[in-house]
Amino acid sequence: MTPDRPWFLSRGGQTVGPYPFDQLRQWAAARQIAPEDVMWQDGMPAWVAAGTVPGLFPATASPGAAALAHFKRAGEWNLRAVVVRPEEEQALFAVGVDDPAARTYHAWRRSVLLVVATAAAIVAAVGIVTAATADTQAYSDLGKALEIVNALVLFVTPIAAWRAAATWTRHRRSRRAVIVGWSIAFLAPLVLSMIPIHWRLNLENASPADPQVAVVRLLGAVDRFVTLGPVVLALFPGVLRACLRVKVLLPQSILPGWFLVAASPVYMVLFFLFFVTVNQVASNELLVIGVLAVTGAPVAYLVSGGLFTRPLAPGADYARLVRVQWIVRVVFSIGVGMLLLWLVTGEVFGKHIIGVSADASLVRPWNLSLVEFPVHYLANSLFTMTIVADLIMLMNLSLWQHTKAFMQSPEAKEYDRAMSEIEEAGARE
């Protein structure tokens, strides 16, 4: 191989060229040449795969750079801006994935799963450390067993995410791993939390009417509320993110847009109810403003509901969608900033929420819970986003297939007439 000689390129049975190597390298970087395309130049005994030509495709990134790229890609809301690496395209081509949008979705999904696996592994490690160092003298045998089970359940998410990421090119197998793992990780804490707290402690000699038992039950309820917070709160943000990303990737589809608009008020109510409880304990202006911003950000989706619930055309429609998402992110970021400021400056029961003094603060900066809660929330939210995106893709496919078949049936005209009559009746009001 001599790079300075002109090259011929063959794809789909058609041969083009000759082209200078620099031109082919630019096309390879822009994904206009696939690794399985074949190339040849004068003096070579046979055609070779483009992926085997040295220097044609960008060099593989270092492990650190690759991890950073996966993290960045997992957080990308505009899937049309996602870059699929040459080796990923080659792997997808090998299993028959030819459509650019499909390749983008699978590559983005792979990055999300890798980030989920990493974040969830951190949570599981913290959970093991917490369980190993916890004082369990006051626990009953059942309580000690449940602490172990709770710690082990935390490993379900990273194992399932790693399994799904490892089989990312086999979508059905990968999706099955996500569904099973997410179901166990979500349902197990809910089921375990139904076991009364006084069963977990050594309170055999205490009467049910004993004030001590009542206090224990109250503290147990607060503990369950805090423990289940990351699991429940991650649901609807994950749904919103999944709907937005699928809508951007497939702007012709109206299904993710309707889910996005319908889920927004539910998200707002859920977060508002959660934080109303917190505000009763720790009322603060920063907390109120932060909550209003975080919960109110999706209002932009409702106001622009007509944009998301119809097929989008390139150009003005897409530019408007970008503006709506920019508004949501700015308002949400302001809310998160306010909440963080409240955490470092606010007080509860006369104590700082976060501080270095054990007597004057509730949580010290080095407390593992400060790491566990946000990372746990991130892992659950991204895992939920993955499963919802997969389900929306399935529903999109089912809707498209059944709609095509229905449009060929005699019932289509009858249905069209009924819907038109309903719309006309509404227009007369």
CSV table of N, CA and C in Angstrom, one decimal, residues 210-347:
chain,number,residue,atom,x,y,z
A,210,ASP,N,-46.3,1.2,72.9
A,210,ASP,CA,-45.1,1.9,73.5
A,210,ASP,C,-44.7,3.0,72.6
A,211,PRO,N,-44.5,4.2,73.2
A,211,PRO,CA,-44.1,5.4,72.3
A,211,PRO,C,-42.8,5.1,71.6
A,212,GLN,N,-42.0,4.3,72.1
A,212,GLN,CA,-40.7,4.0,71.4
A,212,GLN,C,-41.0,3.3,70.1
A,213,VAL,N,-42.0,2.4,70.0
A,213,VAL,CA,-42.3,1.7,68.8
A,213,VAL,C,-42.9,2.7,67.8
A,214,ALA,N,-43.7,3.7,68.3
A,214,ALA,CA,-44.3,4.7,67.4
A,214,ALA,C,-43.2,5.5,66.7
A,215,VAL,N,-42.2,5.9,67.6
A,215,VAL,CA,-41.1,6.7,67.0
A,215,VAL,C,-40.3,5.9,66.0
A,216,VAL,N,-40.1,4.7,66.3
A,216,VAL,CA,-39.3,3.8,65.4
A,216,VAL,C,-40.0,3.7,64.0
A,217,ARG,N,-41.3,3.5,64.1
A,217,ARG,CA,-42.1,3.4,62.9
A,217,ARG,C,-42.1,4.7,62.1
A,218,LEU,N,-42.1,5.8,62.8
A,218,LEU,CA,-42.0,7.1,62.1
A,218,LEU,C,-40.7,7.3,61.4
A,219,LEU,N,-39.6,7.0,62.1
A,219,LEU,CA,-38.3,7.1,61.5
A,219,LEU,C,-38.1,6.1,60.4
A,220,GLY,N,-38.7,4.9,60.5
A,220,GLY,CA,-38.7,4.0,59.4
A,220,GLY,C,-39.4,4.5,58.2
A,221,ALA,N,-40.5,5.2,58.4
A,221,ALA,CA,-41.2,5.8,57.2
A,221,ALA,C,-40.4,6.8,56.5
A,222,VAL,N,-39.7,7.7,57.3
A,222,VAL,CA,-38.8,8.7,56.8
A,222,VAL,C,-37.7,8.0,56.0
A,223,ASP,N,-37.1,7.0,56.6
A,223,ASP,CA,-36.0,6.3,56.0
A,223,ASP,C,-36.4,5.7,54.6
A,224,ARG,N,-37.6,5.1,54.6
A,224,ARG,CA,-38.1,4.5,53.3
A,224,ARG,C,-38.3,5.6,52.3
A,225,PHE,N,-38.8,6.7,52.7
A,225,PHE,CA,-39.1,7.8,51.8
A,225,PHE,C,-37.8,8.3,51.2
A,226,VAL,N,-36.7,8.4,52.0
A,226,VAL,CA,-35.5,8.9,51.4
A,226,VAL,C,-34.8,7.8,50.6
A,227,THR,N,-34.9,6.5,51.0
A,227,THR,CA,-34.3,5.4,50.2
A,227,THR,C,-35.0,5.2,48.9
A,228,LEU,N,-36.3,5.3,48.8
A,228,LEU,CA,-37.0,5.1,47.6
A,228,LEU,C,-37.0,6.4,46.7
A,229,GLY,N,-36.6,7.5,47.2
A,229,GLY,CA,-36.6,8.7,46.5
A,229,GLY,C,-35.9,8.6,45.1
A,230,PRO,N,-34.6,8.2,45.1
A,230,PRO,CA,-33.9,8.1,43.8
A,230,PRO,C,-34.6,7.2,42.8
A,231,VAL,N,-35.2,6.1,43.3
A,231,VAL,CA,-35.9,5.1,42.4
A,231,VAL,C,-37.1,5.8,41.8
A,232,VAL,N,-38.0,6.4,42.6
A,232,VAL,CA,-39.2,6.9,42.1
A,232,VAL,C,-39.0,8.2,41.3
A,233,LEU,N,-38.2,9.1,41.8
A,233,LEU,CA,-37.9,10.4,41.1
A,233,LEU,C,-37.2,10.2,39.8
A,234,ALA,N,-36.5,9.1,39.6
A,234,ALA,CA,-35.8,8.9,38.3
A,234,ALA,C,-36.8,8.4,37.2
A,235,LEU,N,-38.0,8.1,37.5
A,235,LEU,CA,-38.9,7.5,36.5
A,235,LEU,C,-39.3,8.5,35.4
A,236,PHE,N,-39.9,9.6,35.8
A,236,PHE,CA,-40.4,10.5,34.8
A,236,PHE,C,-39.4,11.3,34.1
A,237,PRO,N,-38.3,11.8,34.8
A,237,PRO,CA,-37.2,12.4,34.0
A,237,PRO,C,-36.7,11.5,33.0
A,238,GLY,N,-36.6,10.2,33.3
A,238,GLY,CA,-36.1,9.2,32.3
A,238,GLY,C,-37.1,9.1,31.1
A,239,VAL,N,-38.4,9.1,31.4
A,239,VAL,CA,-39.4,9.1,30.4
A,239,VAL,C,-39.3,10.3,29.5
A,240,LEU,N,-39.2,11.5,30.1
A,240,LEU,CA,-39.1,12.7,29.3
A,240,LEU,C,-37.8,12.7,28.4
A,241,ARG,N,-36.7,12.3,28.9
A,241,ARG,CA,-35.5,12.3,28.1
A,241,ARG,C,-35.6,11.3,27.0
A,242,ALA,N,-36.2,10.1,27.3
A,242,ALA,CA,-36.3,9.1,26.2
A,242,ALA,C,-37.2,9.6,25.1
A,243,CYS,N,-38.3,10.2,25.4
A,243,CYS,CA,-39.3,10.7,24.4
A,243,CYS,C,-38.6,11.8,23.6
A,244,LEU,N,-37.9,12.7,24.2
A,244,LEU,CA,-37.3,13.8,23.5
A,244,LEU,C,-36.2,13.3,22.5
A,245,ARG,N,-35.4,12.3,22.9
A,245,ARG,CA,-34.4,11.8,22.1
A,245,ARG,C,-34.9,11.0,20.9
A,246,VAL,N,-35.9,10.2,21.1
A,246,VAL,CA,-36.5,9.5,20.0
A,246,VAL,C,-37.2,10.4,19.0
A,247,LYS,N,-37.8,11.5,19.5
A,247,LYS,CA,-38.5,12.5,18.7
A,247,LYS,C,-37.5,13.2,17.8
A,248,VAL,N,-36.3,13.5,18.4
A,248,VAL,CA,-35.3,14.2,17.6
A,248,VAL,C,-34.7,13.2,16.5
A,249,LEU,N,-34.5,12.0,16.9
A,249,LEU,CA,-33.9,11.0,15.9
A,249,LEU,C,-34.9,10.7,14.8
A,250,LEU,N,-36.2,10.5,15.2
A,250,LEU,CA,-37.3,10.2,14.2
A,250,LEU,C,-38.3,11.3,14.2
A,251,PRO,N,-38.0,12.5,13.6
A,251,PRO,CA,-38.9,13.6,13.7
A,251,PRO,C,-40.3,13.4,13.0
A,252,GLN,N,-40.3,12.3,12.2
A,252,GLN,CA,-41.6,12.0,11.5
A,252,GLN,C,-42.6,11.4,12.4
A,253,SER,N,-42.1,10.8,13.5
A,253,SER,CA,-43.0,10.1,14.5
A,253,SER,C,-43.7,11.0,15.4
A,254,ILE,N,-44.9,10.8,15.7
A,254,ILE,CA,-45.7,11.6,16.6
A,254,ILE,C,-45.8,10.9,18.0
A,255,LEU,N,-45.6,9.6,18.0
A,255,LEU,CA,-45.8,8.9,19.3
A,255,LEU,C,-44.9,9.4,20.4
A,256,PRO,N,-43.6,9.5,20.2
A,256,PRO,CA,-42.8,10.0,21.4
A,256,PRO,C,-43.2,11.5,21.8
A,257,GLY,N,-43.6,12.3,20.8
A,257,GLY,CA,-44.0,13.6,21.2
A,257,GLY,C,-45.3,13.6,22.1
A,258,TRP,N,-46.2,12.8,21.8
A,258,TRP,CA,-47.4,12.7,22.6
A,258,TRP,C,-47.0,12.2,24.0
A,259,PHE,N,-46.2,11.2,24.1
A,259,PHE,CA,-45.7,10.7,25.4
A,259,PHE,C,-45.0,11.9,26.2
A,260,LEU,N,-44.2,12.6,25.5
A,260,LEU,CA,-43.5,13.7,26.1
A,260,LEU,C,-44.4,14.8,26.7
A,261,VAL,N,-45.4,15.2,25.9
A,261,VAL,CA,-46.4,16.2,26.4
A,261,VAL,C,-47.2,15.6,27.5
A,262,ALA,N,-47.6,14.3,27.4
A,262,ALA,CA,-48.5,13.7,28.4
A,262,ALA,C,-47.8,13.5,29.7
A,263,ALA,N,-46.5,13.2,29.7
A,263,ALA,CA,-45.7,12.9,30.9
A,263,ALA,C,-45.2,14.1,31.6
A,264,SER,N,-45.2,15.2,30.9
A,264,SER,CA,-44.7,16.5,31.5
A,264,SER,C,-45.5,16.9,32.8
A,265,PRO,N,-46.8,17.0,32.7
A,265,PRO,CA,-47.5,17.4,33.9
A,265,PRO,C,-47.5,16.3,35.0
A,266,VAL,N,-47.4,15.1,34.7
A,266,VAL,CA,-47.2,14.0,35.7
A,266,VAL,C,-45.9,14.2,36.5
A,267,TYR,N,-44.8,14.5,35.7
A,267,TYR,CA,-43.5,14.8,36.3
A,267,TYR,C,-43.6,15.9,37.2
A,268,MET,N,-44.2,17.0,36.8
A,268,MET,CA,-44.3,18.2,37.6
A,268,MET,C,-45.0,18.0,38.9
A,269,VAL,N,-46.2,17.2,38.8
A,269,VAL,CA,-46.9,17.0,40.0
A,269,VAL,C,-46.1,16.1,41.0
A,270,LEU,N,-45.5,15.0,40.4
A,270,LEU,CA,-44.7,14.1,41.3
A,270,LEU,C,-43.6,14.8,42.0
A,271,PHE,N,-42.8,15.6,41.3
A,271,PHE,CA,-41.7,16.3,42.0
A,271,PHE,C,-42.2,17.3,43.0
A,272,PHE,N,-43.3,18.0,42.6
A,272,PHE,CA,-43.8,19.0,43.5
A,272,PHE,C,-44.3,18.4,44.8
A,273,LEU,N,-45.0,17.3,44.7
A,273,LEU,CA,-45.5,16.6,45.9
A,273,LEU,C,-44.3,16.1,46.8
A,274,PHE,N,-43.2,15.6,46.2
A,274,PHE,CA,-42.1,15.2,46.9
A,274,PHE,C,-41.4,16.3,47.7
A,275,PHE,N,-41.2,17.4,47.0
A,275,PHE,CA,-40.5,18.6,47.6
A,275,PHE,C,-41.4,19.4,48.5
A,276,VAL,N,-42.7,19.3,48.4
A,276,VAL,CA,-43.6,19.9,49.4
A,276,VAL,C,-43.4,19.3,50.7
A,277,THR,N,-43.2,18.0,50.8
A,277,THR,CA,-42.9,17.3,52.0
A,277,THR,C,-41.5,17.8,52.6
A,278,VAL,N,-40.5,17.9,51.7
A,278,VAL,CA,-39.2,18.4,52.2
A,278,VAL,C,-39.4,19.8,52.7
A,279,ASN,N,-40.1,20.6,52.0
A,279,ASN,CA,-40.3,22.1,52.4
A,279,ASN,C,-40.9,22.2,53.7
A,280,GLN,N,-41.8,21.3,54.1
A,280,GLN,CA,-42.4,21.4,55.5
A,280,GLN,C,-41.4,21.2,56.6
A,281,VAL,N,-40.3,20.5,56.3
A,281,VAL,CA,-39.3,20.3,57.3
A,281,VAL,C,-38.2,21.4,57.2
A,282,ALA,N,-37.9,21.8,56.0
A,282,ALA,CA,-36.8,22.8,55.8
A,282,ALA,C,-37.3,23.9,54.8
A,283,SER,N,-38.1,24.7,55.3
A,283,SER,CA,-38.6,25.8,54.4
A,283,SER,C,-37.5,26.8,54.2
A,284,ASN,N,-37.3,27.2,52.9
A,284,ASN,CA,-36.3,28.2,52.6
A,284,ASN,C,-36.6,28.8,51.2
A,285,GLU,N,-36.2,30.0,51.0
A,285,GLU,CA,-36.5,30.7,49.7
A,285,GLU,C,-35.8,30.0,48.6
A,286,LEU,N,-34.5,29.6,48.8
A,286,LEU,CA,-33.7,29.0,47.8
A,286,LEU,C,-34.4,27.6,47.4
A,287,LEU,N,-34.8,26.9,48.4
A,287,LEU,CA,-35.5,25.6,48.1
A,287,LEU,C,-36.7,25.8,47.3
A,288,VAL,N,-37.6,26.8,47.7
A,288,VAL,CA,-38.8,27.0,46.9
A,288,VAL,C,-38.5,27.4,45.5
A,289,ILE,N,-37.6,28.4,45.3
A,289,ILE,CA,-37.3,28.8,43.9
A,289,ILE,C,-36.7,27.7,43.1
A,290,GLY,N,-35.8,26.9,43.7
A,290,GLY,CA,-35.2,25.8,43.0
A,290,GLY,C,-36.2,24.7,42.6
A,291,VAL,N,-37.1,24.4,43.5
A,291,VAL,CA,-38.2,23.4,43.2
A,291,VAL,C,-39.1,23.9,42.1
A,292,LEU,N,-39.5,25.2,42.2
A,292,LEU,CA,-40.3,25.7,41.1
A,292,LEU,C,-39.7,25.6,39.8
A,293,ALA,N,-38.4,25.9,39.7
A,293,ALA,CA,-37.6,25.9,38.4
A,293,ALA,C,-37.5,24.5,37.9
A,294,VAL,N,-37.1,23.5,38.8
A,294,VAL,CA,-36.9,22.2,38.4
A,294,VAL,C,-38.2,21.5,37.9
A,295,THR,N,-39.3,21.8,38.7
A,295,THR,CA,-40.6,21.2,38.3
A,295,THR,C,-41.3,21.9,37.2
A,296,GLY,N,-41.0,23.2,37.0
A,296,GLY,CA,-41.6,24.0,36.0
A,296,GLY,C,-41.0,24.0,34.6
A,297,ALA,N,-39.7,23.5,34.6
A,297,ALA,CA,-39.0,23.5,33.3
A,297,ALA,C,-39.8,22.8,32.2
A,298,PRO,N,-40.4,21.6,32.4
A,298,PRO,CA,-41.2,20.9,31.3
A,298,PRO,C,-42.4,21.6,30.8
A,299,VAL,N,-42.8,22.8,31.5
A,299,VAL,CA,-43.9,23.5,31.0
A,299,VAL,C,-43.7,23.9,29.5
A,300,ALA,N,-42.4,24.1,29.1
A,300,ALA,CA,-42.1,24.5,27.8
A,300,ALA,C,-42.6,23.4,26.8
A,301,TYR,N,-42.5,22.2,27.2
A,301,TYR,CA,-43.0,21.1,26.3
A,301,TYR,C,-44.5,21.2,26.1
A,302,LEU,N,-45.2,21.5,27.2
A,302,LEU,CA,-46.7,21.7,27.1
A,302,LEU,C,-47.1,22.8,26.3
A,303,VAL,N,-46.4,24.0,26.5
A,303,VAL,CA,-46.7,25.2,25.7
A,303,VAL,C,-46.5,24.9,24.2
A,304,SER,N,-45.5,24.1,23.9
A,304,SER,CA,-45.1,23.8,22.5
A,304,SER,C,-45.6,22.4,22.1
A,305,GLY,N,-46.7,22.0,22.7
A,305,GLY,CA,-47.2,20.7,22.4
A,305,GLY,C,-47.5,20.4,21.0
A,306,GLY,N,-48.0,21.4,20.2
A,306,GLY,CA,-48.3,21.2,18.8
A,306,GLY,C,-47.1,20.9,18.0
A,307,LEU,N,-45.9,21.4,18.5
A,307,LEU,CA,-44.7,21.1,17.7
A,307,LEU,C,-44.3,19.6,17.9
A,308,PHE,N,-44.4,19.1,19.1
A,308,PHE,CA,-43.9,17.7,19.3
A,308,PHE,C,-44.9,16.6,18.9
A,309,THR,N,-46.2,17.0,18.7
A,309,THR,CA,-47.2,16.0,18.4
A,309,THR,C,-47.6,15.9,17.0
A,310,ARG,N,-46.7,16.4,16.1
A,310,ARG,CA,-46.9,16.2,14.7
A,310,ARG,C,-45.5,15.9,14.0
A,311,PRO,N,-45.5,15.4,12.8
A,311,PRO,CA,-44.3,15.1,12.1
A,311,PRO,C,-43.5,16.5,11.9
A,312,LEU,N,-42.2,16.5,12.1
A,312,LEU,CA,-41.5,17.7,12.0
A,312,LEU,C,-40.7,17.7,10.6
A,313,ALA,N,-40.7,18.9,10.0
A,313,ALA,CA,-39.9,19.0,8.8
A,313,ALA,C,-38.6,19.7,9.1
A,314,PRO,N,-37.5,19.4,8.4
A,314,PRO,CA,-36.2,20.1,8.6
A,314,PRO,C,-36.4,21.6,8.4
A,315,GLY,N,-35.5,22.3,9.1
A,315,GLY,CA,-35.5,23.7,9.0
A,315,GLY,C,-36.1,24.4,10.2
A,316,ALA,N,-37.2,25.2,9.9
A,316,ALA,CA,-37.8,26.0,11.0
A,316,ALA,C,-38.3,25.1,12.1
A,317,ASP,N,-39.0,24.0,11.8
A,317,ASP,CA,-39.5,23.1,12.9
A,317,ASP,C,-38.3,22.7,13.8
A,318,TYR,N,-37.2,22.2,13.2
A,318,TYR,CA,-36.1,21.7,14.0
A,318,TYR,C,-35.5,22.9,14.8
A,319,ALA,N,-35.4,24.1,14.2
A,319,ALA,CA,-34.8,25.2,15.0
A,319,ALA,C,-35.7,25.6,16.2
A,320,ARG,N,-37.0,25.5,16.0
A,320,ARG,CA,-37.9,25.8,17.1
A,320,ARG,C,-37.8,24.7,18.2
A,321,LEU,N,-37.6,23.5,17.8
A,321,LEU,CA,-37.4,22.4,18.8
A,321,LEU,C,-36.2,22.6,19.6
A,322,VAL,N,-35.1,23.1,19.0
A,322,VAL,CA,-33.8,23.4,19.7
A,322,VAL,C,-34.0,24.5,20.7
A,323,ARG,N,-34.8,25.5,20.3
A,323,ARG,CA,-35.1,26.6,21.2
A,323,ARG,C,-35.9,26.2,22.4
A,324,VAL,N,-36.8,25.3,22.2
A,324,VAL,CA,-37.6,24.8,23.4
A,324,VAL,C,-36.7,24.0,24.3
A,325,GLN,N,-35.9,23.2,23.8
A,325,GLN,CA,-35.0,22.4,24.6
A,325,GLN,C,-34.0,23.3,25.3
A,326,TRP,N,-33.6,24.4,24.7
A,326,TRP,CA,-32.6,25.3,25.3
A,326,TRP,C,-33.3,26.0,26.5
A,327,ILE,N,-34.6,26.3,26.4
A,327,ILE,CA,-35.3,27.0,27.5
A,327,ILE,C,-35.4,26.0,28.7
A,328,VAL,N,-35.8,24.7,28.4
A,328,VAL,CA,-36.0,23.7,29.4
A,328,VAL,C,-34.7,23.5,30.2
A,329,ARG,N,-33.6,23.4,29.5
A,329,ARG,CA,-32.3,23.2,30.1
A,329,ARG,C,-31.8,24.3,31.0
A,330,VAL,N,-32.0,25.6,30.5
A,330,VAL,CA,-31.6,26.7,31.2
A,330,VAL,C,-32.4,26.8,32.5
A,331,VAL,N,-33.8,26.7,32.5
A,331,VAL,CA,-34.6,26.8,33.6
A,331,VAL,C,-34.3,25.7,34.6
A,332,PHE,N,-34.1,24.5,34.1
A,332,PHE,CA,-33.8,23.3,35.0
A,332,PHE,C,-32.4,23.5,35.7
A,333,SER,N,-31.4,24.0,34.9
A,333,SER,CA,-30.1,24.3,35.5
A,333,SER,C,-30.2,25.3,36.6
A,334,ILE,N,-31.0,26.4,36.4
A,334,ILE,CA,-31.1,27.4,37.4
A,334,ILE,C,-31.7,26.8,38.7
A,335,GLY,N,-32.7,25.9,38.5
A,335,GLY,CA,-33.3,25.2,39.7
A,335,GLY,C,-32.3,24.3,40.4
A,336,VAL,N,-31.5,23.6,39.7
A,336,VAL,CA,-30.5,22.7,40.3
A,336,VAL,C,-29.5,23.6,41.0
A,337,GLY,N,-29.1,24.7,40.4
A,337,GLY,CA,-28.1,25.6,41.1
A,337,GLY,C,-28.7,26.1,42.4
A,338,MET,N,-30.0,26.5,42.4
A,338,MET,CA,-30.6,27.0,43.6
A,338,MET,C,-30.6,25.9,44.7
A,339,LEU,N,-31.0,24.7,44.3
A,339,LEU,CA,-31.0,23.6,45.3
A,339,LEU,C,-29.7,23.3,45.9
A,340,LEU,N,-28.6,23.3,45.0
A,340,LEU,CA,-27.3,23.1,45.5
A,340,LEU,C,-26.9,24.2,46.5
A,341,LEU,N,-27.2,25.4,46.2
A,341,LEU,CA,-26.9,26.5,47.1
A,341,LEU,C,-27.6,26.4,48.4
A,342,TRP,N,-28.9,25.9,48.3
A,342,TRP,CA,-29.6,25.6,49.6
A,342,TRP,C,-29.0,24.5,50.4
A,343,LEU,N,-28.4,23.5,49.8
A,343,LEU,CA,-27.8,22.4,50.5
A,343,LEU,C,-26.6,22.9,51.3
A,344,VAL,N,-25.8,23.8,50.7
A,344,VAL,CA,-24.6,24.3,51.4
A,344,VAL,C,-24.8,25.4,52.3
A,345,THR,N,-26.0,26.1,52.2
A,345,THR,CA,-26.2,27.3,53.1
A,345,THR,C,-27.4,27.1,54.0
A,346,GLY,N,-28.3,26.2,53.7
A,346,GLY,CA,-29.6,26.1,54.4
A,346,GLY,C,-29.4,25.4,55.8
A,347,GLU,N,-30.4,25.5,56.6
A,347,GLU,CA,-30.4,24.9,57.9
A,347,GLU,C,-31.7,24.1,58.2
